[in-house]
CSV table of C-alpha atoms and ligand atoms in Angstrom, one decimal:
chain,number,residue,atom,x,y,z
A,27,MET,CA,15.2,-8.3,15.3
A,28,ARG,CA,15.5,-4.6,15.8
A,29,ILE,CA,12.9,-3.1,13.4
A,30,LEU,CA,12.4,0.5,12.3
A,31,VAL,CA,9.0,1.2,10.9
A,32,THR,CA,8.7,4.6,9.1
A,33,GLY,CA,5.4,6.3,8.3
A,34,ALA,CA,3.9,4.5,11.4
A,35,ASN,CA,0.9,6.8,11.6
A,36,GLY,CA,-0.4,5.8,8.2
A,37,GLN,CA,-2.7,3.0,7.2
A,38,LEU,CA,-0.1,0.3,6.9
A,39,GLY,CA,2.1,1.7,9.7
A,40,ASN,CA,-0.8,1.5,12.1
A,41,GLU,CA,-1.5,-2.1,11.2
A,42,MET,CA,2.3,-2.9,11.7
A,43,GLN,CA,1.9,-1.4,15.2
A,44,VAL,CA,-1.1,-3.5,16.0
A,45,LEU,CA,0.5,-6.7,14.8
A,46,ALA,CA,3.7,-5.9,16.8
A,47,LYS,CA,1.8,-7.2,19.8
A,48,GLU,CA,1.6,-10.6,18.2
A,49,ASN,CA,5.3,-10.5,17.4
A,50,PRO,CA,6.8,-9.6,20.8
A,51,GLN,CA,10.2,-11.3,19.9
A,52,HIS,CA,11.3,-8.1,18.1
A,53,THR,CA,12.3,-4.6,19.3
A,54,TYR,CA,10.4,-1.9,17.5
A,55,TYR,CA,11.1,1.7,16.6
A,56,PHE,CA,7.8,3.1,15.2
A,57,THR,CA,8.3,6.6,13.7
A,58,ASP,CA,6.4,9.1,11.6
A,59,VAL,CA,7.6,12.4,10.3
A,60,GLN,CA,7.6,14.1,13.8
A,61,GLU,CA,10.1,11.5,15.1
A,62,LEU,CA,12.0,10.7,11.9
A,63,ASP,CA,11.6,12.7,8.6
A,64,ILE,CA,12.8,10.1,6.0
A,65,CYS,CA,14.0,13.0,3.8
A,66,ASP,CA,16.5,14.0,6.5
A,67,GLU,CA,19.6,11.9,5.6
A,68,GLN,CA,21.6,12.7,8.8
A,69,ALA,CA,18.7,11.8,11.0
A,70,VAL,CA,18.0,8.6,9.1
A,71,ARG,CA,21.6,7.5,9.3
A,72,ALA,CA,21.8,8.3,13.0
A,73,CYS,CA,18.5,6.5,13.8
A,74,ILE,CA,19.5,3.3,12.0
A,75,ALA,CA,23.1,3.3,13.4
A,76,ASP,CA,22.3,4.4,17.0
A,77,ASN,CA,19.5,1.9,17.4
A,78,GLN,CA,21.4,-0.9,15.6
A,79,ILE,CA,18.4,-1.4,13.3
A,80,GLU,CA,18.4,-4.8,11.5
A,81,VAL,CA,15.2,-4.3,9.3
A,82,VAL,CA,13.8,-1.1,7.9
A,83,VAL,CA,10.1,-1.2,6.9
A,84,ASN,CA,9.3,1.9,4.9
A,85,CYS,CA,5.6,2.6,5.2
A,86,ALA,CA,6.0,6.4,4.6
A,87,ALA,CA,5.1,7.8,1.2
A,88,TYR,CA,3.4,10.6,-0.7
A,89,THR,CA,0.1,8.8,-1.4
A,90,ALA,CA,-2.2,11.6,-2.7
A,91,VAL,CA,-2.2,10.4,-6.3
A,92,ASP,CA,-4.0,13.3,-7.9
A,93,LYS,CA,-2.3,16.0,-5.9
A,94,ALA,CA,1.0,14.5,-6.9
A,95,GLU,CA,0.4,15.7,-10.5
A,96,ASP,CA,0.9,19.3,-9.2
A,97,ASN,CA,3.4,18.5,-6.5
A,98,GLU,CA,6.0,16.5,-8.4
A,99,GLU,CA,9.0,17.8,-6.4
A,100,LEU,CA,7.7,16.9,-3.0
A,101,CYS,CA,6.3,13.6,-4.3
A,102,ARG,CA,9.7,12.7,-5.8
A,103,LYS,CA,11.5,13.6,-2.6
A,104,LEU,CA,9.3,11.3,-0.5
A,105,ASN,CA,8.7,8.4,-2.9
A,106,GLU,CA,12.1,8.3,-4.7
A,107,GLU,CA,14.9,10.1,-2.9
A,108,ALA,CA,13.9,9.2,0.7
A,109,PRO,CA,13.8,5.4,0.0
A,110,GLY,CA,17.3,5.8,-1.4
A,111,ILE,CA,18.4,7.6,1.8
A,112,LEU,CA,16.9,4.7,3.9
A,113,ALA,CA,18.4,2.0,1.7
A,114,ARG,CA,21.9,3.5,1.8
A,115,ALA,CA,21.7,3.9,5.6
A,116,ALA,CA,20.4,0.3,6.0
A,117,GLN,CA,23.2,-1.0,3.8
A,118,ALA,CA,25.8,0.9,5.8
A,119,ASN,CA,24.6,-0.9,8.9
A,120,GLY,CA,24.1,-4.3,7.3
A,121,ALA,CA,20.4,-4.0,7.7
A,122,ALA,CA,17.6,-5.3,5.4
A,123,MET,CA,14.9,-3.1,4.0
A,124,ILE,CA,11.3,-3.6,3.0
A,125,GLN,CA,10.0,-0.9,0.6
A,126,VAL,CA,6.3,-0.8,-0.1
A,127,SER,CA,5.3,0.1,-3.7
A,128,THR,CA,2.3,0.2,-5.9
A,129,ASP,CA,0.4,-1.3,-8.8
A,130,TYR,CA,0.6,2.2,-10.4
A,131,VAL,CA,4.1,1.2,-11.7
A,132,PHE,CA,2.1,-0.5,-14.5
A,133,ASP,CA,0.0,1.2,-17.2
A,134,GLY,CA,-2.9,-1.2,-16.8
A,135,THR,CA,-3.0,-2.4,-20.5
A,136,ALA,CA,-2.6,-6.1,-19.5
A,137,HIS,CA,-5.5,-8.6,-19.4
A,138,ILE,CA,-3.9,-11.2,-17.1
A,139,PRO,CA,-2.5,-10.6,-13.6
A,140,TYR,CA,0.9,-8.7,-13.5
A,141,THR,CA,3.9,-10.8,-12.3
A,142,GLU,CA,7.1,-9.3,-10.9
A,143,GLU,CA,8.7,-9.9,-14.3
A,144,CYS,CA,6.2,-7.7,-16.2
A,145,GLU,CA,7.6,-4.5,-17.7
A,146,THR,CA,6.8,-1.4,-15.7
A,147,CYS,CA,5.3,1.6,-17.4
A,148,PRO,CA,3.8,4.1,-15.0
A,149,ASN,CA,1.5,6.8,-16.3
A,150,SER,CA,1.3,9.2,-13.3
A,151,VAL,CA,3.7,11.2,-11.2
A,152,TYR,CA,2.9,9.0,-8.3
A,153,GLY,CA,3.6,5.8,-10.3
A,154,PHE,CA,6.9,7.2,-11.8
A,155,THR,CA,8.2,8.3,-8.4
A,156,LYS,CA,7.2,5.0,-6.7
A,157,LEU,CA,9.1,3.2,-9.5
A,158,GLY,CA,12.1,5.5,-8.9
A,159,GLY,CA,11.9,4.5,-5.2
A,160,GLU,CA,11.9,0.8,-6.0
A,161,LYS,CA,15.1,1.3,-8.1
A,162,GLU,CA,16.8,3.4,-5.4
A,163,VAL,CA,16.1,0.6,-2.8
A,164,MET,CA,17.1,-2.3,-5.0
A,165,GLN,CA,20.3,-0.6,-6.2
A,166,ASN,CA,21.5,0.6,-2.8
A,167,CYS,CA,20.6,-2.2,-0.3
A,168,GLU,CA,21.7,-5.8,-0.8
A,169,LYS,CA,19.0,-7.2,1.5
A,170,ALA,CA,16.1,-5.3,0.0
A,171,MET,CA,12.5,-6.4,-0.7
A,172,VAL,CA,10.1,-4.3,-2.7
A,173,ILE,CA,6.4,-5.3,-2.1
A,174,ARG,CA,4.0,-3.8,-4.6
A,175,THR,CA,0.4,-3.6,-3.3
A,176,ALA,CA,-2.9,-2.1,-4.5
A,177,TRP,CA,-6.1,-0.5,-3.4
A,178,LEU,CA,-5.1,-0.3,0.3
A,179,TYR,CA,-7.7,0.4,3.0
A,180,SER,CA,-8.0,0.0,6.8
A,181,ILE,CA,-9.7,1.5,9.8
A,182,TYR,CA,-7.0,4.2,9.9
A,183,GLY,CA,-6.8,7.4,7.9
A,184,ASN,CA,-8.8,8.3,4.8
A,185,ASN,CA,-9.5,5.6,2.2
A,186,PHE,CA,-12.0,4.4,-0.3
A,187,VAL,CA,-14.0,2.2,2.1
A,188,LYS,CA,-14.5,5.0,4.6
A,189,THR,CA,-15.4,7.5,1.8
A,190,MET,CA,-18.0,5.1,0.3
A,191,ILE,CA,-19.6,4.4,3.7
A,192,ARG,CA,-19.9,8.2,4.3
A,193,LEU,CA,-21.2,9.0,0.8
A,194,GLY,CA,-23.6,6.0,1.0
A,195,ARG,CA,-25.1,7.4,4.2
A,196,GLU,CA,-25.3,11.0,2.8
A,197,ARG,CA,-26.6,10.4,-0.7
A,198,GLU,CA,-29.4,8.7,-2.5
A,199,SER,CA,-27.3,7.8,-5.5
A,200,LEU,CA,-23.7,7.5,-6.4
A,201,GLY,CA,-21.7,6.8,-9.6
A,202,VAL,CA,-18.5,4.7,-9.4
A,203,VAL,CA,-16.2,3.5,-12.2
A,204,PHE,CA,-16.7,-0.1,-13.4
A,205,ASP,CA,-13.9,-0.1,-16.0
A,206,GLN,CA,-11.0,-0.1,-13.7
A,207,ILE,CA,-10.2,-3.6,-12.4
A,208,GLY,CA,-8.0,-4.5,-9.5
A,209,THR,CA,-8.0,-6.1,-6.0
A,210,PRO,CA,-8.7,-4.3,-2.7
A,211,THR,CA,-6.2,-5.0,0.0
A,212,TYR,CA,-6.8,-4.7,3.7
A,213,ALA,CA,-3.7,-3.1,5.1
A,214,LYS,CA,-3.7,-5.6,8.0
A,215,ASP,CA,-3.3,-8.5,5.5
A,216,LEU,CA,-0.3,-6.7,4.0
A,217,ALA,CA,1.2,-6.2,7.5
A,218,VAL,CA,0.8,-10.0,8.1
A,219,ALA,CA,2.7,-10.7,4.9
A,220,ILE,CA,5.5,-8.2,6.0
A,221,TYR,CA,5.8,-10.0,9.4
A,222,ALA,CA,5.9,-13.4,7.6
A,223,ALA,CA,8.9,-12.1,5.5
A,224,ILE,CA,10.7,-10.8,8.5
A,225,ASN,CA,10.1,-13.9,10.6
A,226,ARG,CA,11.0,-16.4,7.9
A,227,GLY,CA,14.0,-14.4,6.7
A,228,ILE,CA,14.2,-11.6,4.1
A,229,VAL,CA,14.6,-13.0,0.6
A,230,PRO,CA,15.7,-10.0,-1.6
A,231,GLY,CA,13.7,-9.1,-4.7
A,232,ILE,CA,10.4,-7.7,-5.9
A,233,TYR,CA,7.1,-9.1,-4.8
A,234,HIS,CA,3.4,-8.5,-5.4
A,235,PHE,CA,0.8,-8.6,-2.7
A,236,SER,CA,-2.9,-7.8,-2.6
A,237,ASP,CA,-5.9,-9.7,-1.3
A,238,GLU,CA,-7.3,-12.6,-3.4
A,239,GLY,CA,-10.0,-12.0,-6.1
A,240,VAL,CA,-10.8,-9.3,-8.6
A,241,CYS,CA,-13.3,-6.5,-8.8
A,242,SER,CA,-14.0,-3.1,-10.2
A,243,TRP,CA,-14.4,0.0,-8.0
A,244,TYR,CA,-18.1,-0.2,-8.7
A,245,ASP,CA,-18.3,-3.9,-7.4
A,246,PHE,CA,-16.2,-2.8,-4.4
A,247,THR,CA,-18.6,-0.1,-3.6
A,248,VAL,CA,-21.7,-2.4,-3.9
A,249,ALA,CA,-20.0,-4.8,-1.5
A,250,ILE,CA,-19.0,-2.0,0.9
A,251,HIS,CA,-22.7,-0.8,1.1
A,252,ARG,CA,-24.1,-4.4,1.4
A,253,ILE,CA,-21.7,-5.3,4.3
A,254,ALA,CA,-22.2,-1.9,6.0
A,255,GLY,CA,-26.0,-2.3,5.7
A,256,ILE,CA,-26.5,0.8,3.5
A,257,THR,CA,-29.7,0.3,1.6
A,258,THR,CA,-30.7,3.9,0.8
A,259,CYS,CA,-28.1,4.7,-1.8
A,260,LYS,CA,-28.3,3.5,-5.4
A,261,VAL,CA,-24.9,2.8,-6.9
A,262,SER,CA,-24.5,3.1,-10.6
A,263,PRO,CA,-21.6,2.1,-12.9
A,264,LEU,CA,-19.6,4.9,-14.6
A,265,HIS,CA,-17.0,4.9,-17.3
A,266,THR,CA,-13.7,6.4,-16.4
A,267,ASN,CA,-14.3,9.3,-18.8
A,268,GLU,CA,-17.4,10.1,-16.8
A,269,TYR,CA,-15.4,10.6,-13.6
A,270,PRO,CA,-12.3,12.5,-14.7
A,271,ALA,CA,-9.3,12.5,-12.3
A,272,LYS,CA,-6.1,14.5,-12.6
A,273,ALA,CA,-3.9,11.4,-12.6
A,274,PRO,CA,-4.6,8.6,-15.0
A,275,ARG,CA,-5.3,5.2,-13.4
A,276,PRO,CA,-4.4,1.8,-14.7
A,277,HIS,CA,-7.5,0.1,-16.2
A,278,TYR,CA,-6.3,-3.3,-15.1
A,279,SER,CA,-3.9,-3.7,-12.2
A,280,VAL,CA,-4.5,-7.2,-10.8
A,281,LEU,CA,-1.3,-8.4,-9.2
A,282,ASP,CA,-0.1,-12.1,-9.4
A,283,LYS,CA,0.8,-13.1,-5.8
A,284,THR,CA,2.3,-16.5,-6.5
A,285,LYS,CA,5.9,-15.5,-5.6
A,286,ILE,CA,5.2,-14.0,-2.2
A,287,LYS,CA,2.8,-16.8,-1.2
A,288,LYS,CA,5.3,-19.5,-2.2
A,289,THR,CA,8.4,-17.8,-0.8
A,290,PHE,CA,7.0,-17.1,2.7
A,291,GLY,CA,4.1,-19.6,3.0
A,292,ILE,CA,1.4,-16.9,3.1
A,293,GLU,CA,-2.3,-17.6,2.9
A,294,VAL,CA,-4.2,-14.6,1.5
A,295,PRO,CA,-7.8,-14.0,2.3
A,296,HIS,CA,-10.4,-13.1,-0.4
A,297,TRP,CA,-10.9,-9.3,-0.5
A,298,GLU,CA,-14.6,-9.6,0.5
A,299,GLU,CA,-13.7,-11.6,3.7
A,300,SER,CA,-11.2,-9.0,4.7
A,301,LEU,CA,-13.6,-6.2,3.9
A,302,LYS,CA,-16.2,-7.7,6.3
A,303,VAL,CA,-13.5,-7.8,9.1
A,304,CYS,CA,-12.6,-4.2,8.5
A,305,ILE,CA,-16.2,-2.9,8.4
A,306,GLU,CA,-16.9,-4.8,11.6
A,307,LYS,CA,-13.9,-3.1,13.2
A,308,LEU,CA,-15.1,0.3,11.9
A,309,ASN,CA,-18.5,-0.3,13.5
A,310,GLU,CA,-16.8,-0.9,16.9
A,311,VAL,CA,-14.9,2.5,16.7
B,23,NAP,N1,-3.2,3.8,-0.2
B,23,NAP,C1,-3.2,3.0,-1.2
B,23,NAP,O1,-4.3,2.7,-1.8
B,23,NAP,C2,-1.9,2.3,-1.7
B,23,NAP,C3,-2.0,1.5,-2.8
B,23,NAP,C4,-0.8,0.9,-3.3
B,23,NAP,C5,0.4,1.1,-2.6
B,23,NAP,N2,0.4,1.9,-1.5
B,23,NAP,C6,1.7,2.1,-0.8
B,23,NAP,O2,1.6,1.5,0.5
B,23,NAP,C7,2.4,2.3,1.4
B,23,NAP,C8,1.6,2.6,2.6
B,23,NAP,O3,0.5,3.4,2.2
B,23,NAP,P1,-0.6,4.0,3.2
B,23,NAP,O4,-1.9,4.1,2.5
B,23,NAP,O5,-0.4,3.3,4.5
B,23,NAP,O6,0.0,5.5,3.3
B,23,NAP,P2,-0.5,6.7,4.3
B,23,NAP,O7,-1.7,6.2,5.0
B,23,NAP,O8,-0.6,7.9,3.4
B,23,NAP,O9,0.7,6.8,5.3
B,23,NAP,C9,1.9,7.4,4.9
B,23,NAP,C10,2.5,8.0,6.2
B,23,NAP,O10,3.8,8.5,5.9
B,23,NAP,C11,3.9,9.7,6.6
B,23,NAP,N3,4.9,10.6,6.1
B,23,NAP,C12,4.7,11.6,5.2
B,23,NAP,N4,5.9,12.3,5.0
B,23,NAP,C13,6.8,11.7,5.8
B,23,NAP,C14,8.2,11.9,6.0
B,23,NAP,N5,8.9,12.9,5.4
B,23,NAP,N6,8.8,11.2,6.9
B,23,NAP,C15,8.2,10.2,7.6
B,23,NAP,N7,6.9,9.9,7.4
B,23,NAP,C16,6.2,10.7,6.5
B,23,NAP,C17,2.5,10.3,6.5
B,23,NAP,O11,2.3,11.4,7.4
B,23,NAP,P3,1.3,12.5,7.1
B,23,NAP,O12,-0.1,11.9,7.0
B,23,NAP,O13,1.4,13.5,8.2
B,23,NAP,O14,1.7,13.1,5.7
B,23,NAP,C18,1.7,9.1,6.8
B,23,NAP,O15,1.6,8.9,8.2
B,23,NAP,C19,3.0,3.4,0.6
B,23,NAP,O16,4.2,3.1,0.2
B,23,NAP,C20,2.0,3.6,-0.6
B,23,NAP,O17,2.7,4.2,-1.7
B,23,NAP,C21,-0.7,2.5,-1.1
């Protein structure tokens, strides 16, 4: 397969690059904004046509959830319009597309894991624009998969794991919300799932993917500190209203992964096992 990966310098994009070495049967075009701005329709069309791309994996996005509340136009351009541009260009070349989306398309009022059939109801600019991107992709590309994921972290870029390790080393105490429940996802595990879909054959539709298990941000932080060997910082549980953020977060956004596991024969690690792997890698850097 001839595969175009956009946003290749991000967390997921980097993991896609690492796993490419284990999938040498494909030809890869890894691009970030310097090589291919996904908002530039002409450039996108030329890239996909000239390189005879067969699968587009869109890892590019506007991911600053709080800043998005003040930067709606840019956020919409990147998260909604650009996936539409990629989807139409893919369709024109008979290519498939994998669009990565988010648990923030839900409002978080559920009490059992969200399936792909659950009604969406975003409550942030980021969530609205990502949902718009899903629709653009599904409407404009016949061979399109949308994979919603959550709480992504990796050794690359800035993320919650790195921040909590830094704060844990700097501070004697730290408050973290315990009333938002979800599942952390190691970006490498998501990349494994994306390769499984490509290698077994794209089956169009919406899918959910996160690591296994459930926790709050507070539990996640306690585990991060325990695994990283941080013993000098006391972590306390906070209510969401004690830690106000510009964009509202879903209180419960656990994703049901049954469909993706069955369709592509994927085994998903527990979030704590993957967290150990990531922190070991961070210690090597
Ligand atoms: N992070 C999470 O917790 C999370 C949770 C759920 C879902 N997701 C979704 O998962 C996907 C991957 O997220 P991630 O955390 O890997 O994102 P990320 O680390 O923020 O990476 C996004 C990449 O896209 C690049 N980019 C920005 N504008 C671009 C443009 N116009 N053209 C091409 N590339 C551009 C960024 O470059 P710059 O850095 O230079 O801007 C960055 O390298 C996204 O779709 C995101 O919405 C993420």
